[in-house]
């Protein structure tokens, strides 16, 4: 396995089925967007409309334009399916404006860190809502494979609708003007994972390849697998190897 850290969490039994450097604090890259979506949906209604700001449209890799109007639900699908940095930033800015009169996105990121503390996910630390590296030496967010798995568990139990879109290969997202964006899932192996419940990819120069998934291992037995610090391609083979090992382990019990 290429990943620097990995964790396989049996949700129903509350136990780890596999762990490798599970407490190591590593860059998260776009797995950060799970917390962005979670907090946004806790603070605002899914059908809340918002217009894309110039700062949101200017995020790295953007295919969205300033002034496009989406609901928070549509931004969530853009952020989690295609890992849109513009969508994640706009989620933070539009919802962050409800939190006070300071910079909206900065207020929202502060809320992300508070939420991590509330969930006792002490390794998680966020400096932006996208997970993009701040520089060649400073990541936008860090955390452990164990805490990301526990964050996924919380979302599965409290806000499962957030993850529903991530089980699909793609989507067509319309803005309020009637224009649309066709997006593809950044999880290249979603159809190779049985009974997928949700997933989120991440990749930056500092993070390497990250991937967290939740799948039903059989008879309503959700299992969460997180790998951090792999490569762009091997994060997928790392997870598939752990999926197969988990299935073998569970079937032998």
JSON list of C-alpha atoms in Angstrom, two decimals:
[
{"chain": "A", "resi": 1, "resn": "UNK", "atom": "CA", "xyz": [0.00, 0.00, 0.00]},
{"chain": "A", "resi": 2, "resn": "UNK", "atom": "CA", "xyz": [1.35, 3.38, -1.04]},
{"chain": "A", "resi": 3, "resn": "UNK", "atom": "CA", "xyz": [-0.70, 5.53, 1.33]},
{"chain": "A", "resi": 4, "resn": "UNK", "atom": "CA", "xyz": [1.11, 7.02, 4.31]},
{"chain": "A", "resi": 5, "resn": "UNK", "atom": "CA", "xyz": [-1.96, 6.49, 6.49]},
{"chain": "A", "resi": 6, "resn": "UNK", "atom": "CA", "xyz": [-5.10, 4.36, 6.29]},
{"chain": "A", "resi": 7, "resn": "UNK", "atom": "CA", "xyz": [-8.08, 3.53, 8.47]},
{"chain": "A", "resi": 8, "resn": "UNK", "atom": "CA", "xyz": [-10.94, 1.09, 8.06]},
{"chain": "A", "resi": 9, "resn": "UNK", "atom": "CA", "xyz": [-13.82, 1.81, 10.44]},
{"chain": "A", "resi": 10, "resn": "UNK", "atom": "CA", "xyz": [-16.74, -0.55, 11.11]},
{"chain": "A", "resi": 11, "resn": "UNK", "atom": "CA", "xyz": [-19.53, 1.91, 11.95]},
{"chain": "A", "resi": 12, "resn": "UNK", "atom": "CA", "xyz": [-22.00, -0.50, 13.56]},
{"chain": "A", "resi": 13, "resn": "UNK", "atom": "CA", "xyz": [-19.42, -2.20, 15.76]},
{"chain": "A", "resi": 14, "resn": "UNK", "atom": "CA", "xyz": [-17.51, 0.97, 16.51]},
{"chain": "A", "resi": 15, "resn": "UNK", "atom": "CA", "xyz": [-14.17, -0.67, 15.87]},
{"chain": "A", "resi": 16, "resn": "UNK", "atom": "CA", "xyz": [-11.23, -0.41, 13.51]},
{"chain": "A", "resi": 17, "resn": "UNK", "atom": "CA", "xyz": [-10.76, -3.30, 11.11]},
{"chain": "A", "resi": 18, "resn": "UNK", "atom": "CA", "xyz": [-7.40, -1.96, 9.92]},
{"chain": "A", "resi": 19, "resn": "UNK", "atom": "CA", "xyz": [-5.15, 0.94, 10.84]},
{"chain": "A", "resi": 20, "resn": "UNK", "atom": "CA", "xyz": [-1.87, 2.31, 9.50]},
{"chain": "A", "resi": 21, "resn": "UNK", "atom": "CA", "xyz": [-0.51, 5.55, 10.97]},
{"chain": "A", "resi": 22, "resn": "UNK", "atom": "CA", "xyz": [-4.15, 6.43, 11.60]},
{"chain": "A", "resi": 23, "resn": "UNK", "atom": "CA", "xyz": [-3.32, 9.35, 13.91]},
{"chain": "A", "resi": 24, "resn": "UNK", "atom": "CA", "xyz": [-0.69, 10.95, 11.67]},
{"chain": "A", "resi": 25, "resn": "UNK", "atom": "CA", "xyz": [-1.67, 14.54, 10.84]},
{"chain": "A", "resi": 26, "resn": "UNK", "atom": "CA", "xyz": [-1.44, 14.97, 7.07]},
{"chain": "A", "resi": 27, "resn": "UNK", "atom": "CA", "xyz": [-2.68, 17.42, 4.42]},
{"chain": "A", "resi": 28, "resn": "UNK", "atom": "CA", "xyz": [-6.31, 16.76, 3.49]},
{"chain": "A", "resi": 29, "resn": "UNK", "atom": "CA", "xyz": [-6.63, 18.48, 0.10]},
{"chain": "A", "resi": 30, "resn": "UNK", "atom": "CA", "xyz": [-10.24, 18.39, -1.16]},
{"chain": "A", "resi": 31, "resn": "UNK", "atom": "CA", "xyz": [-11.47, 15.97, 1.49]},
{"chain": "A", "resi": 32, "resn": "UNK", "atom": "CA", "xyz": [-11.79, 19.31, 3.33]},
{"chain": "A", "resi": 33, "resn": "UNK", "atom": "CA", "xyz": [-14.96, 19.91, 1.32]},
{"chain": "A", "resi": 34, "resn": "UNK", "atom": "CA", "xyz": [-16.81, 17.33, 3.45]},
{"chain": "A", "resi": 35, "resn": "UNK", "atom": "CA", "xyz": [-16.64, 19.68, 6.42]},
{"chain": "A", "resi": 36, "resn": "UNK", "atom": "CA", "xyz": [-17.51, 22.65, 4.20]},
{"chain": "A", "resi": 37, "resn": "UNK", "atom": "CA", "xyz": [-20.68, 20.95, 3.04]},
{"chain": "A", "resi": 38, "resn": "UNK", "atom": "CA", "xyz": [-21.59, 19.64, 6.48]},
{"chain": "A", "resi": 39, "resn": "UNK", "atom": "CA", "xyz": [-21.40, 23.07, 8.11]},
{"chain": "A", "resi": 40, "resn": "UNK", "atom": "CA", "xyz": [-23.17, 24.82, 5.24]},
{"chain": "A", "resi": 41, "resn": "UNK", "atom": "CA", "xyz": [-26.12, 22.45, 5.45]},
{"chain": "A", "resi": 42, "resn": "UNK", "atom": "CA", "xyz": [-26.30, 22.78, 9.21]},
{"chain": "A", "resi": 43, "resn": "UNK", "atom": "CA", "xyz": [-26.51, 26.57, 8.99]},
{"chain": "A", "resi": 44, "resn": "UNK", "atom": "CA", "xyz": [-28.65, 27.21, 5.91]},
{"chain": "A", "resi": 45, "resn": "UNK", "atom": "CA", "xyz": [-31.43, 25.60, 3.88]},
{"chain": "A", "resi": 46, "resn": "UNK", "atom": "CA", "xyz": [-30.46, 23.53, 0.85]},
{"chain": "A", "resi": 47, "resn": "UNK", "atom": "CA", "xyz": [-32.63, 25.65, -1.47]},
{"chain": "A", "resi": 48, "resn": "UNK", "atom": "CA", "xyz": [-30.98, 28.95, -0.45]},
{"chain": "A", "resi": 49, "resn": "UNK", "atom": "CA", "xyz": [-29.90, 30.78, -3.64]},
{"chain": "A", "resi": 50, "resn": "UNK", "atom": "CA", "xyz": [-26.56, 32.53, -4.00]},
{"chain": "A", "resi": 51, "resn": "UNK", "atom": "CA", "xyz": [-24.69, 34.28, -6.80]},
{"chain": "A", "resi": 52, "resn": "UNK", "atom": "CA", "xyz": [-21.08, 33.36, -7.45]},
{"chain": "A", "resi": 53, "resn": "UNK", "atom": "CA", "xyz": [-18.69, 36.11, -6.37]},
{"chain": "A", "resi": 54, "resn": "UNK", "atom": "CA", "xyz": [-15.57, 37.09, -8.26]},
{"chain": "A", "resi": 55, "resn": "UNK", "atom": "CA", "xyz": [-13.42, 35.48, -5.54]},
{"chain": "A", "resi": 56, "resn": "UNK", "atom": "CA", "xyz": [-15.36, 32.24, -5.87]},
{"chain": "A", "resi": 57, "resn": "UNK", "atom": "CA", "xyz": [-15.17, 32.26, -9.66]},
{"chain": "A", "resi": 58, "resn": "UNK", "atom": "CA", "xyz": [-11.42, 32.93, -9.43]},
{"chain": "A", "resi": 59, "resn": "UNK", "atom": "CA", "xyz": [-10.60, 29.80, -7.45]},
{"chain": "A", "resi": 60, "resn": "UNK", "atom": "CA", "xyz": [-8.14, 27.32, -8.95]},
{"chain": "A", "resi": 61, "resn": "UNK", "atom": "CA", "xyz": [-9.56, 25.13, -11.73]},
{"chain": "A", "resi": 62, "resn": "UNK", "atom": "CA", "xyz": [-12.82, 27.07, -11.93]},
{"chain": "A", "resi": 63, "resn": "UNK", "atom": "CA", "xyz": [-15.32, 26.35, -14.69]},
{"chain": "A", "resi": 64, "resn": "UNK", "atom": "CA", "xyz": [-17.95, 28.59, -13.08]},
{"chain": "A", "resi": 65, "resn": "UNK", "atom": "CA", "xyz": [-18.48, 32.27, -13.86]},
{"chain": "A", "resi": 66, "resn": "UNK", "atom": "CA", "xyz": [-19.04, 35.26, -11.61]},
{"chain": "A", "resi": 67, "resn": "UNK", "atom": "CA", "xyz": [-22.74, 36.03, -11.29]},
{"chain": "A", "resi": 68, "resn": "UNK", "atom": "CA", "xyz": [-24.00, 32.50, -11.89]},
{"chain": "A", "resi": 69, "resn": "UNK", "atom": "CA", "xyz": [-26.74, 31.71, -9.40]},
{"chain": "A", "resi": 70, "resn": "UNK", "atom": "CA", "xyz": [-27.08, 28.32, -7.75]},
{"chain": "A", "resi": 71, "resn": "UNK", "atom": "CA", "xyz": [-28.80, 26.90, -4.69]},
{"chain": "A", "resi": 72, "resn": "UNK", "atom": "CA", "xyz": [-26.65, 25.57, -1.86]},
{"chain": "A", "resi": 73, "resn": "UNK", "atom": "CA", "xyz": [-27.67, 22.04, -2.86]},
{"chain": "A", "resi": 74, "resn": "UNK", "atom": "CA", "xyz": [-26.36, 22.61, -6.38]},
{"chain": "A", "resi": 75, "resn": "UNK", "atom": "CA", "xyz": [-23.12, 24.08, -5.02]},
{"chain": "A", "resi": 76, "resn": "UNK", "atom": "CA", "xyz": [-22.77, 21.04, -2.76]},
{"chain": "A", "resi": 77, "resn": "UNK", "atom": "CA", "xyz": [-23.07, 18.67, -5.72]},
{"chain": "A", "resi": 78, "resn": "UNK", "atom": "CA", "xyz": [-20.51, 20.69, -7.66]},
{"chain": "A", "resi": 79, "resn": "UNK", "atom": "CA", "xyz": [-18.15, 20.68, -4.68]},
{"chain": "A", "resi": 80, "resn": "UNK", "atom": "CA", "xyz": [-18.40, 17.00, -3.81]},
{"chain": "A", "resi": 81, "resn": "UNK", "atom": "CA", "xyz": [-18.88, 15.32, -7.20]},
{"chain": "A", "resi": 82, "resn": "UNK", "atom": "CA", "xyz": [-16.43, 17.31, -9.31]},
{"chain": "A", "resi": 83, "resn": "UNK", "atom": "CA", "xyz": [-14.49, 18.81, -6.39]},
{"chain": "A", "resi": 84, "resn": "UNK", "atom": "CA", "xyz": [-15.17, 22.35, -7.59]},
{"chain": "A", "resi": 85, "resn": "UNK", "atom": "CA", "xyz": [-13.13, 24.84, -5.58]},
{"chain": "A", "resi": 86, "resn": "UNK", "atom": "CA", "xyz": [-15.38, 27.68, -6.74]},
{"chain": "A", "resi": 87, "resn": "UNK", "atom": "CA", "xyz": [-18.47, 25.92, -5.41]},
{"chain": "A", "resi": 88, "resn": "UNK", "atom": "CA", "xyz": [-16.82, 25.16, -2.07]},
{"chain": "A", "resi": 89, "resn": "UNK", "atom": "CA", "xyz": [-15.64, 28.74, -1.70]},
{"chain": "A", "resi": 90, "resn": "UNK", "atom": "CA", "xyz": [-19.10, 30.12, -2.52]},
{"chain": "A", "resi": 91, "resn": "UNK", "atom": "CA", "xyz": [-20.66, 27.77, 0.03]},
{"chain": "A", "resi": 92, "resn": "UNK", "atom": "CA", "xyz": [-18.32, 29.20, 2.64]},
{"chain": "A", "resi": 93, "resn": "UNK", "atom": "CA", "xyz": [-18.85, 32.82, 1.64]},
{"chain": "A", "resi": 94, "resn": "UNK", "atom": "CA", "xyz": [-22.62, 32.77, 1.25]},
{"chain": "A", "resi": 95, "resn": "UNK", "atom": "CA", "xyz": [-23.25, 30.89, 4.51]},
{"chain": "A", "resi": 96, "resn": "UNK", "atom": "CA", "xyz": [-20.38, 32.66, 6.29]},
{"chain": "A", "resi": 97, "resn": "UNK", "atom": "CA", "xyz": [-22.15, 35.97, 5.72]},
{"chain": "A", "resi": 98, "resn": "UNK", "atom": "CA", "xyz": [-24.76, 34.80, 8.23]},
{"chain": "A", "resi": 99, "resn": "UNK", "atom": "CA", "xyz": [-22.16, 34.49, 10.98]},
{"chain": "A", "resi": 100, "resn": "UNK", "atom": "CA", "xyz": [-21.13, 38.11, 11.48]},
{"chain": "A", "resi": 101, "resn": "UNK", "atom": "CA", "xyz": [-19.75, 41.20, 9.77]},
{"chain": "A", "resi": 102, "resn": "UNK", "atom": "CA", "xyz": [-16.17, 40.07, 9.17]},
{"chain": "A", "resi": 103, "resn": "UNK", "atom": "CA", "xyz": [-14.88, 38.37, 5.99]},
{"chain": "A", "resi": 104, "resn": "UNK", "atom": "CA", "xyz": [-17.60, 35.79, 5.28]},
{"chain": "A", "resi": 105, "resn": "UNK", "atom": "CA", "xyz": [-15.34, 32.94, 4.15]},
{"chain": "A", "resi": 106, "resn": "UNK", "atom": "CA", "xyz": [-12.93, 33.49, 7.05]},
{"chain": "A", "resi": 107, "resn": "UNK", "atom": "CA", "xyz": [-15.85, 33.40, 9.49]},
{"chain": "A", "resi": 108, "resn": "UNK", "atom": "CA", "xyz": [-17.06, 30.18, 7.93]},
{"chain": "A", "resi": 109, "resn": "UNK", "atom": "CA", "xyz": [-13.63, 28.54, 8.17]},
{"chain": "A", "resi": 110, "resn": "UNK", "atom": "CA", "xyz": [-13.55, 29.52, 11.84]},
{"chain": "A", "resi": 111, "resn": "UNK", "atom": "CA", "xyz": [-16.87, 27.71, 12.13]},
{"chain": "A", "resi": 112, "resn": "UNK", "atom": "CA", "xyz": [-15.37, 24.63, 10.46]},
{"chain": "A", "resi": 113, "resn": "UNK", "atom": "CA", "xyz": [-12.71, 24.49, 13.16]},
{"chain": "A", "resi": 114, "resn": "UNK", "atom": "CA", "xyz": [-15.28, 24.97, 15.89]},
{"chain": "A", "resi": 115, "resn": "UNK", "atom": "CA", "xyz": [-17.32, 22.12, 14.43]},
{"chain": "A", "resi": 116, "resn": "UNK", "atom": "CA", "xyz": [-14.26, 19.87, 14.45]},
{"chain": "A", "resi": 117, "resn": "UNK", "atom": "CA", "xyz": [-13.77, 20.67, 18.14]},
{"chain": "A", "resi": 118, "resn": "UNK", "atom": "CA", "xyz": [-17.44, 19.93, 18.89]},
{"chain": "A", "resi": 119, "resn": "UNK", "atom": "CA", "xyz": [-17.07, 16.52, 17.25]},
{"chain": "A", "resi": 120, "resn": "UNK", "atom": "CA", "xyz": [-13.82, 15.85, 19.18]},
{"chain": "A", "resi": 121, "resn": "UNK", "atom": "CA", "xyz": [-11.92, 15.52, 15.91]},
{"chain": "A", "resi": 122, "resn": "UNK", "atom": "CA", "xyz": [-8.86, 17.17, 17.36]},
{"chain": "A", "resi": 123, "resn": "UNK", "atom": "CA", "xyz": [-6.49, 16.53, 14.46]},
{"chain": "A", "resi": 124, "resn": "UNK", "atom": "CA", "xyz": [-8.62, 18.48, 12.00]},
{"chain": "A", "resi": 125, "resn": "UNK", "atom": "CA", "xyz": [-7.51, 22.04, 11.28]},
{"chain": "A", "resi": 126, "resn": "UNK", "atom": "CA", "xyz": [-8.80, 24.17, 8.42]},
{"chain": "A", "resi": 127, "resn": "UNK", "atom": "CA", "xyz": [-7.40, 27.35, 6.91]},
{"chain": "A", "resi": 128, "resn": "UNK", "atom": "CA", "xyz": [-9.66, 27.51, 3.87]},
{"chain": "A", "resi": 129, "resn": "UNK", "atom": "CA", "xyz": [-12.87, 25.83, 2.67]},
{"chain": "A", "resi": 130, "resn": "UNK", "atom": "CA", "xyz": [-11.33, 24.10, -0.37]},
{"chain": "A", "resi": 131, "resn": "UNK", "atom": "CA", "xyz": [-8.27, 22.25, 0.92]},
{"chain": "A", "resi": 132, "resn": "UNK", "atom": "CA", "xyz": [-6.06, 23.93, -1.67]},
{"chain": "A", "resi": 133, "resn": "UNK", "atom": "CA", "xyz": [-2.44, 24.35, -0.59]},
{"chain": "A", "resi": 134, "resn": "UNK", "atom": "CA", "xyz": [-1.70, 27.87, 0.66]},
{"chain": "A", "resi": 135, "resn": "UNK", "atom": "CA", "xyz": [1.89, 27.67, -0.54]},
{"chain": "A", "resi": 136, "resn": "UNK", "atom": "CA", "xyz": [4.56, 25.15, -1.48]},
{"chain": "A", "resi": 137, "resn": "UNK", "atom": "CA", "xyz": [5.01, 24.33, 2.20]},
{"chain": "A", "resi": 138, "resn": "UNK", "atom": "CA", "xyz": [1.65, 25.07, 3.85]},
{"chain": "A", "resi": 139, "resn": "UNK", "atom": "CA", "xyz": [-1.48, 22.98, 3.28]},
{"chain": "A", "resi": 140, "resn": "UNK", "atom": "CA", "xyz": [-4.97, 24.44, 3.42]},
{"chain": "A", "resi": 141, "resn": "UNK", "atom": "CA", "xyz": [-6.15, 21.80, 5.88]},
{"chain": "A", "resi": 142, "resn": "UNK", "atom": "CA", "xyz": [-4.74, 18.89, 7.86]},
{"chain": "A", "resi": 143, "resn": "UNK", "atom": "CA", "xyz": [-6.09, 15.92, 9.77]},
{"chain": "A", "resi": 144, "resn": "UNK", "atom": "CA", "xyz": [-5.74, 12.21, 10.41]},
{"chain": "A", "resi": 145, "resn": "UNK", "atom": "CA", "xyz": [-7.19, 9.24, 8.56]},
{"chain": "A", "resi": 146, "resn": "UNK", "atom": "CA", "xyz": [-8.99, 8.24, 11.75]},
{"chain": "A", "resi": 147, "resn": "UNK", "atom": "CA", "xyz": [-10.66, 11.62, 12.25]},
{"chain": "A", "resi": 148, "resn": "UNK", "atom": "CA", "xyz": [-11.71, 11.87, 8.60]},
{"chain": "A", "resi": 149, "resn": "UNK", "atom": "CA", "xyz": [-13.34, 8.45, 8.94]},
{"chain": "A", "resi": 150, "resn": "UNK", "atom": "CA", "xyz": [-15.18, 9.64, 12.05]},
{"chain": "A", "resi": 151, "resn": "UNK", "atom": "CA", "xyz": [-16.25, 12.80, 10.22]},
{"chain": "A", "resi": 152, "resn": "UNK", "atom": "CA", "xyz": [-17.68, 10.59, 7.47]},
{"chain": "A", "resi": 153, "resn": "UNK", "atom": "CA", "xyz": [-19.51, 8.58, 10.13]},
{"chain": "A", "resi": 154, "resn": "UNK", "atom": "CA", "xyz": [-21.06, 11.76, 11.55]},
{"chain": "A", "resi": 155, "resn": "UNK", "atom": "CA", "xyz": [-22.23, 12.86, 8.09]},
{"chain": "A", "resi": 156, "resn": "UNK", "atom": "CA", "xyz": [-23.69, 9.41, 7.40]},
{"chain": "A", "resi": 157, "resn": "UNK", "atom": "CA", "xyz": [-25.69, 9.55, 10.60]},
{"chain": "A", "resi": 158, "resn": "UNK", "atom": "CA", "xyz": [-26.70, 13.23, 10.65]},
{"chain": "A", "resi": 159, "resn": "UNK", "atom": "CA", "xyz": [-26.62, 14.58, 7.08]},
{"chain": "A", "resi": 160, "resn": "UNK", "atom": "CA", "xyz": [-26.58, 11.56, 4.69]},
{"chain": "A", "resi": 161, "resn": "UNK", "atom": "CA", "xyz": [-28.21, 13.56, 1.90]},
{"chain": "A", "resi": 162, "resn": "UNK", "atom": "CA", "xyz": [-24.93, 15.44, 1.50]},
{"chain": "A", "resi": 163, "resn": "UNK", "atom": "CA", "xyz": [-23.22, 12.29, 0.26]},
{"chain": "A", "resi": 164, "resn": "UNK", "atom": "CA", "xyz": [-25.97, 10.94, -1.99]},
{"chain": "A", "resi": 165, "resn": "UNK", "atom": "CA", "xyz": [-24.72, 12.71, -5.11]},
{"chain": "A", "resi": 166, "resn": "UNK", "atom": "CA", "xyz": [-21.20, 11.31, -4.70]},
{"chain": "A", "resi": 167, "resn": "UNK", "atom": "CA", "xyz": [-22.38, 7.80, -5.58]},
{"chain": "A", "resi": 168, "resn": "UNK", "atom": "CA", "xyz": [-23.13, 8.89, -9.15]},
{"chain": "A", "resi": 169, "resn": "UNK", "atom": "CA", "xyz": [-20.73, 9.07, -12.06]},
{"chain": "A", "resi": 170, "resn": "UNK", "atom": "CA", "xyz": [-21.71, 12.61, -12.89]},
{"chain": "A", "resi": 171, "resn": "UNK", "atom": "CA", "xyz": [-24.49, 15.16, -13.05]},
{"chain": "A", "resi": 172, "resn": "UNK", "atom": "CA", "xyz": [-25.86, 18.08, -15.04]},
{"chain": "A", "resi": 173, "resn": "UNK", "atom": "CA", "xyz": [-26.11, 21.15, -12.80]},
{"chain": "A", "resi": 174, "resn": "UNK", "atom": "CA", "xyz": [-28.29, 24.06, -13.95]},
{"chain": "A", "resi": 175, "resn": "UNK", "atom": "CA", "xyz": [-27.93, 27.62, -12.79]},
{"chain": "A", "resi": 176, "resn": "UNK", "atom": "CA", "xyz": [-30.93, 29.90, -12.36]},
{"chain": "A", "resi": 177, "resn": "UNK", "atom": "CA", "xyz": [-30.33, 31.36, -15.83]},
{"chain": "A", "resi": 178, "resn": "UNK", "atom": "CA", "xyz": [-31.01, 27.96, -17.41]},
{"chain": "A", "resi": 179, "resn": "UNK", "atom": "CA", "xyz": [-27.41, 27.29, -18.36]},
{"chain": "A", "resi": 180, "resn": "UNK", "atom": "CA", "xyz": [-25.81, 24.06, -17.22]},
{"chain": "A", "resi": 181, "resn": "UNK", "atom": "CA", "xyz": [-22.52, 22.39, -16.33]},
{"chain": "A", "resi": 182, "resn": "UNK", "atom": "CA", "xyz": [-21.89, 18.70, -17.01]},
{"chain": "A", "resi": 183, "resn": "UNK", "atom": "CA", "xyz": [-19.62, 17.34, -14.29]},
{"chain": "A", "resi": 184, "resn": "UNK", "atom": "CA", "xyz": [-17.87, 14.03, -13.69]},
{"chain": "A", "resi": 185, "resn": "UNK", "atom": "CA", "xyz": [-17.13, 12.31, -10.41]},
{"chain": "A", "resi": 186, "resn": "UNK", "atom": "CA", "xyz": [-13.48, 12.58, -9.39]},
{"chain": "A", "resi": 187, "resn": "UNK", "atom": "CA", "xyz": [-13.69, 9.11, -7.83]},
{"chain": "A", "resi": 188, "resn": "UNK", "atom": "CA", "xyz": [-12.55, 7.01, -10.78]},
{"chain": "A", "resi": 189, "resn": "UNK", "atom": "CA", "xyz": [-13.42, 3.68, -9.13]},
{"chain": "A", "resi": 190, "resn": "UNK", "atom": "CA", "xyz": [-16.87, 4.39, -7.69]},
{"chain": "A", "resi": 191, "resn": "UNK", "atom": "CA", "xyz": [-18.44, 1.64, -9.80]},
{"chain": "A", "resi": 192, "resn": "UNK", "atom": "CA", "xyz": [-15.86, -0.86, -8.51]},
{"chain": "A", "resi": 193, "resn": "UNK", "atom": "CA", "xyz": [-16.92, -0.30, -4.90]},
{"chain": "A", "resi": 194, "resn": "UNK", "atom": "CA", "xyz": [-19.94, -2.43, -3.91]},
{"chain": "A", "resi": 195, "resn": "UNK", "atom": "CA", "xyz": [-22.91, -0.62, -2.35]},
{"chain": "A", "resi": 196, "resn": "UNK", "atom": "CA", "xyz": [-21.15, 2.75, -2.27]},
{"chain": "A", "resi": 197, "resn": "UNK", "atom": "CA", "xyz": [-22.76, 5.18, 0.17]},
{"chain": "A", "resi": 198, "resn": "UNK", "atom": "CA", "xyz": [-20.47, 8.17, -0.31]},
{"chain": "A", "resi": 199, "resn": "UNK", "atom": "CA", "xyz": [-16.95, 9.25, -1.21]},
{"chain": "A", "resi": 200, "resn": "UNK", "atom": "CA", "xyz": [-14.63, 12.22, -1.54]},
{"chain": "A", "resi": 201, "resn": "UNK", "atom": "CA", "xyz": [-11.30, 12.53, -3.29]},
{"chain": "A", "resi": 202, "resn": "UNK", "atom": "CA", "xyz": [-8.43, 14.90, -2.61]},
{"chain": "A", "resi": 203, "resn": "UNK", "atom": "CA", "xyz": [-5.18, 15.72, -4.36]},
{"chain": "A", "resi": 204, "resn": "UNK", "atom": "CA", "xyz": [-2.62, 18.51, -4.06]},
{"chain": "A", "resi": 205, "resn": "UNK", "atom": "CA", "xyz": [1.15, 18.62, -4.35]},
{"chain": "A", "resi": 206, "resn": "UNK", "atom": "CA", "xyz": [1.54, 18.60, -0.57]},
{"chain": "A", "resi": 207, "resn": "UNK", "atom": "CA", "xyz": [-1.17, 16.04, 0.17]},
{"chain": "A", "resi": 208, "resn": "UNK", "atom": "CA", "xyz": [-0.57, 13.55, -2.59]},
{"chain": "A", "resi": 209, "resn": "UNK", "atom": "CA", "xyz": [-3.58, 11.37, -3.30]},
{"chain": "A", "resi": 210, "resn": "UNK", "atom": "CA", "xyz": [-6.36, 11.07, -0.71]},
{"chain": "A", "resi": 211, "resn": "UNK", "atom": "CA", "xyz": [-9.66, 9.21, -0.76]},
{"chain": "A", "resi": 212, "resn": "UNK", "atom": "CA", "xyz": [-12.36, 8.46, 1.79]},
{"chain": "A", "resi": 213, "resn": "UNK", "atom": "CA", "xyz": [-15.34, 6.23, 1.07]},
{"chain": "A", "resi": 214, "resn": "UNK", "atom": "CA", "xyz": [-18.27, 4.64, 2.86]},
{"chain": "A", "resi": 215, "resn": "UNK", "atom": "CA", "xyz": [-19.83, 1.42, 1.58]},
{"chain": "A", "resi": 216, "resn": "UNK", "atom": "CA", "xyz": [-22.26, -1.19, 2.83]},
{"chain": "A", "resi": 217, "resn": "UNK", "atom": "CA", "xyz": [-20.27, -4.36, 3.42]},
{"chain": "A", "resi": 218, "resn": "UNK", "atom": "CA", "xyz": [-23.53, -6.36, 3.62]},
{"chain": "A", "resi": 219, "resn": "UNK", "atom": "CA", "xyz": [-26.71, -6.55, 5.68]},
{"chain": "A", "resi": 220, "resn": "UNK", "atom": "CA", "xyz": [-26.69, -2.81, 6.47]},
{"chain": "A", "resi": 221, "resn": "UNK", "atom": "CA", "xyz": [-23.11, -2.80, 7.74]},
{"chain": "A", "resi": 222, "resn": "UNK", "atom": "CA", "xyz": [-21.51, 0.51, 6.74]},
{"chain": "A", "resi": 223, "resn": "UNK", "atom": "CA", "xyz": [-17.72, 0.57, 6.63]},
{"chain": "A", "resi": 224, "resn": "UNK", "atom": "CA", "xyz": [-15.61, 3.69, 6.09]},
{"chain": "A", "resi": 225, "resn": "UNK", "atom": "CA", "xyz": [-12.18, 3.55, 4.48]},
{"chain": "A", "resi": 226, "resn": "UNK", "atom": "CA", "xyz": [-9.80, 6.51, 4.40]},
{"chain": "A", "resi": 227, "resn": "UNK", "atom": "CA", "xyz": [-6.35, 6.68, 2.80]},
{"chain": "A", "resi": 228, "resn": "UNK", "atom": "CA", "xyz": [-4.10, 9.74, 2.99]},
{"chain": "A", "resi": 229, "resn": "UNK", "atom": "CA", "xyz": [-0.76, 10.50, 1.39]},
{"chain": "A", "resi": 230, "resn": "UNK", "atom": "CA", "xyz": [-0.94, 8.08, -1.52]},
{"chain": "A", "resi": 231, "resn": "UNK", "atom": "CA", "xyz": [-0.44, 9.06, -5.18]},
{"chain": "A", "resi": 232, "resn": "UNK", "atom": "CA", "xyz": [-2.97, 10.44, -7.64]},
{"chain": "A", "resi": 233, "resn": "UNK", "atom": "CA", "xyz": [-3.63, 6.96, -9.06]},
{"chain": "A", "resi": 234, "resn": "UNK", "atom": "CA", "xyz": [-2.69, 4.63, -6.21]},
{"chain": "A", "resi": 235, "resn": "UNK", "atom": "CA", "xyz": [-5.21, 6.15, -3.78]},
{"chain": "A", "resi": 236, "resn": "UNK", "atom": "CA", "xyz": [-7.82, 4.26, -5.80]},
{"chain": "A", "resi": 237, "resn": "UNK", "atom": "CA", "xyz": [-5.98, 0.93, -5.81]},
{"chain": "A", "resi": 238, "resn": "UNK", "atom": "CA", "xyz": [-5.19, 1.36, -2.10]},
{"chain": "A", "resi": 239, "resn": "UNK", "atom": "CA", "xyz": [-8.89, 1.75, -1.30]},
{"chain": "A", "resi": 240, "resn": "UNK", "atom": "CA", "xyz": [-9.97, -1.12, -3.55]},
{"chain": "A", "resi": 241, "resn": "UNK", "atom": "CA", "xyz": [-7.44, -3.38, -1.84]},
{"chain": "A", "resi": 242, "resn": "UNK", "atom": "CA", "xyz": [-8.89, -2.45, 1.54]},
{"chain": "A", "resi": 243, "resn": "UNK", "atom": "CA", "xyz": [-12.45, -2.96, 0.27]},
{"chain": "A", "resi": 244, "resn": "UNK", "atom": "CA", "xyz": [-11.60, -6.49, -0.83]},
{"chain": "A", "resi": 245, "resn": "UNK", "atom": "CA", "xyz": [-9.80, -7.24, 2.45]},
{"chain": "A", "resi": 246, "resn": "UNK", "atom": "CA", "xyz": [-12.77, -5.93, 4.42]},
{"chain": "A", "resi": 247, "resn": "UNK", "atom": "CA", "xyz": [-15.21, -8.10, 2.48]},
{"chain": "A", "resi": 248, "resn": "UNK", "atom": "CA", "xyz": [-13.01, -11.16, 3.04]},
{"chain": "A", "resi": 249, "resn": "UNK", "atom": "CA", "xyz": [-12.69, -10.36, 6.72]},
{"chain": "A", "resi": 250, "resn": "UNK", "atom": "CA", "xyz": [-16.40, -9.88, 7.26]},
{"chain": "A", "resi": 251, "resn": "UNK", "atom": "CA", "xyz": [-17.41, -12.97, 5.28]},
{"chain": "A", "resi": 252, "resn": "UNK", "atom": "CA", "xyz": [-15.10, -15.15, 7.38]},
{"chain": "A", "resi": 253, "resn": "UNK", "atom": "CA", "xyz": [-16.70, -14.09, 10.67]}
]
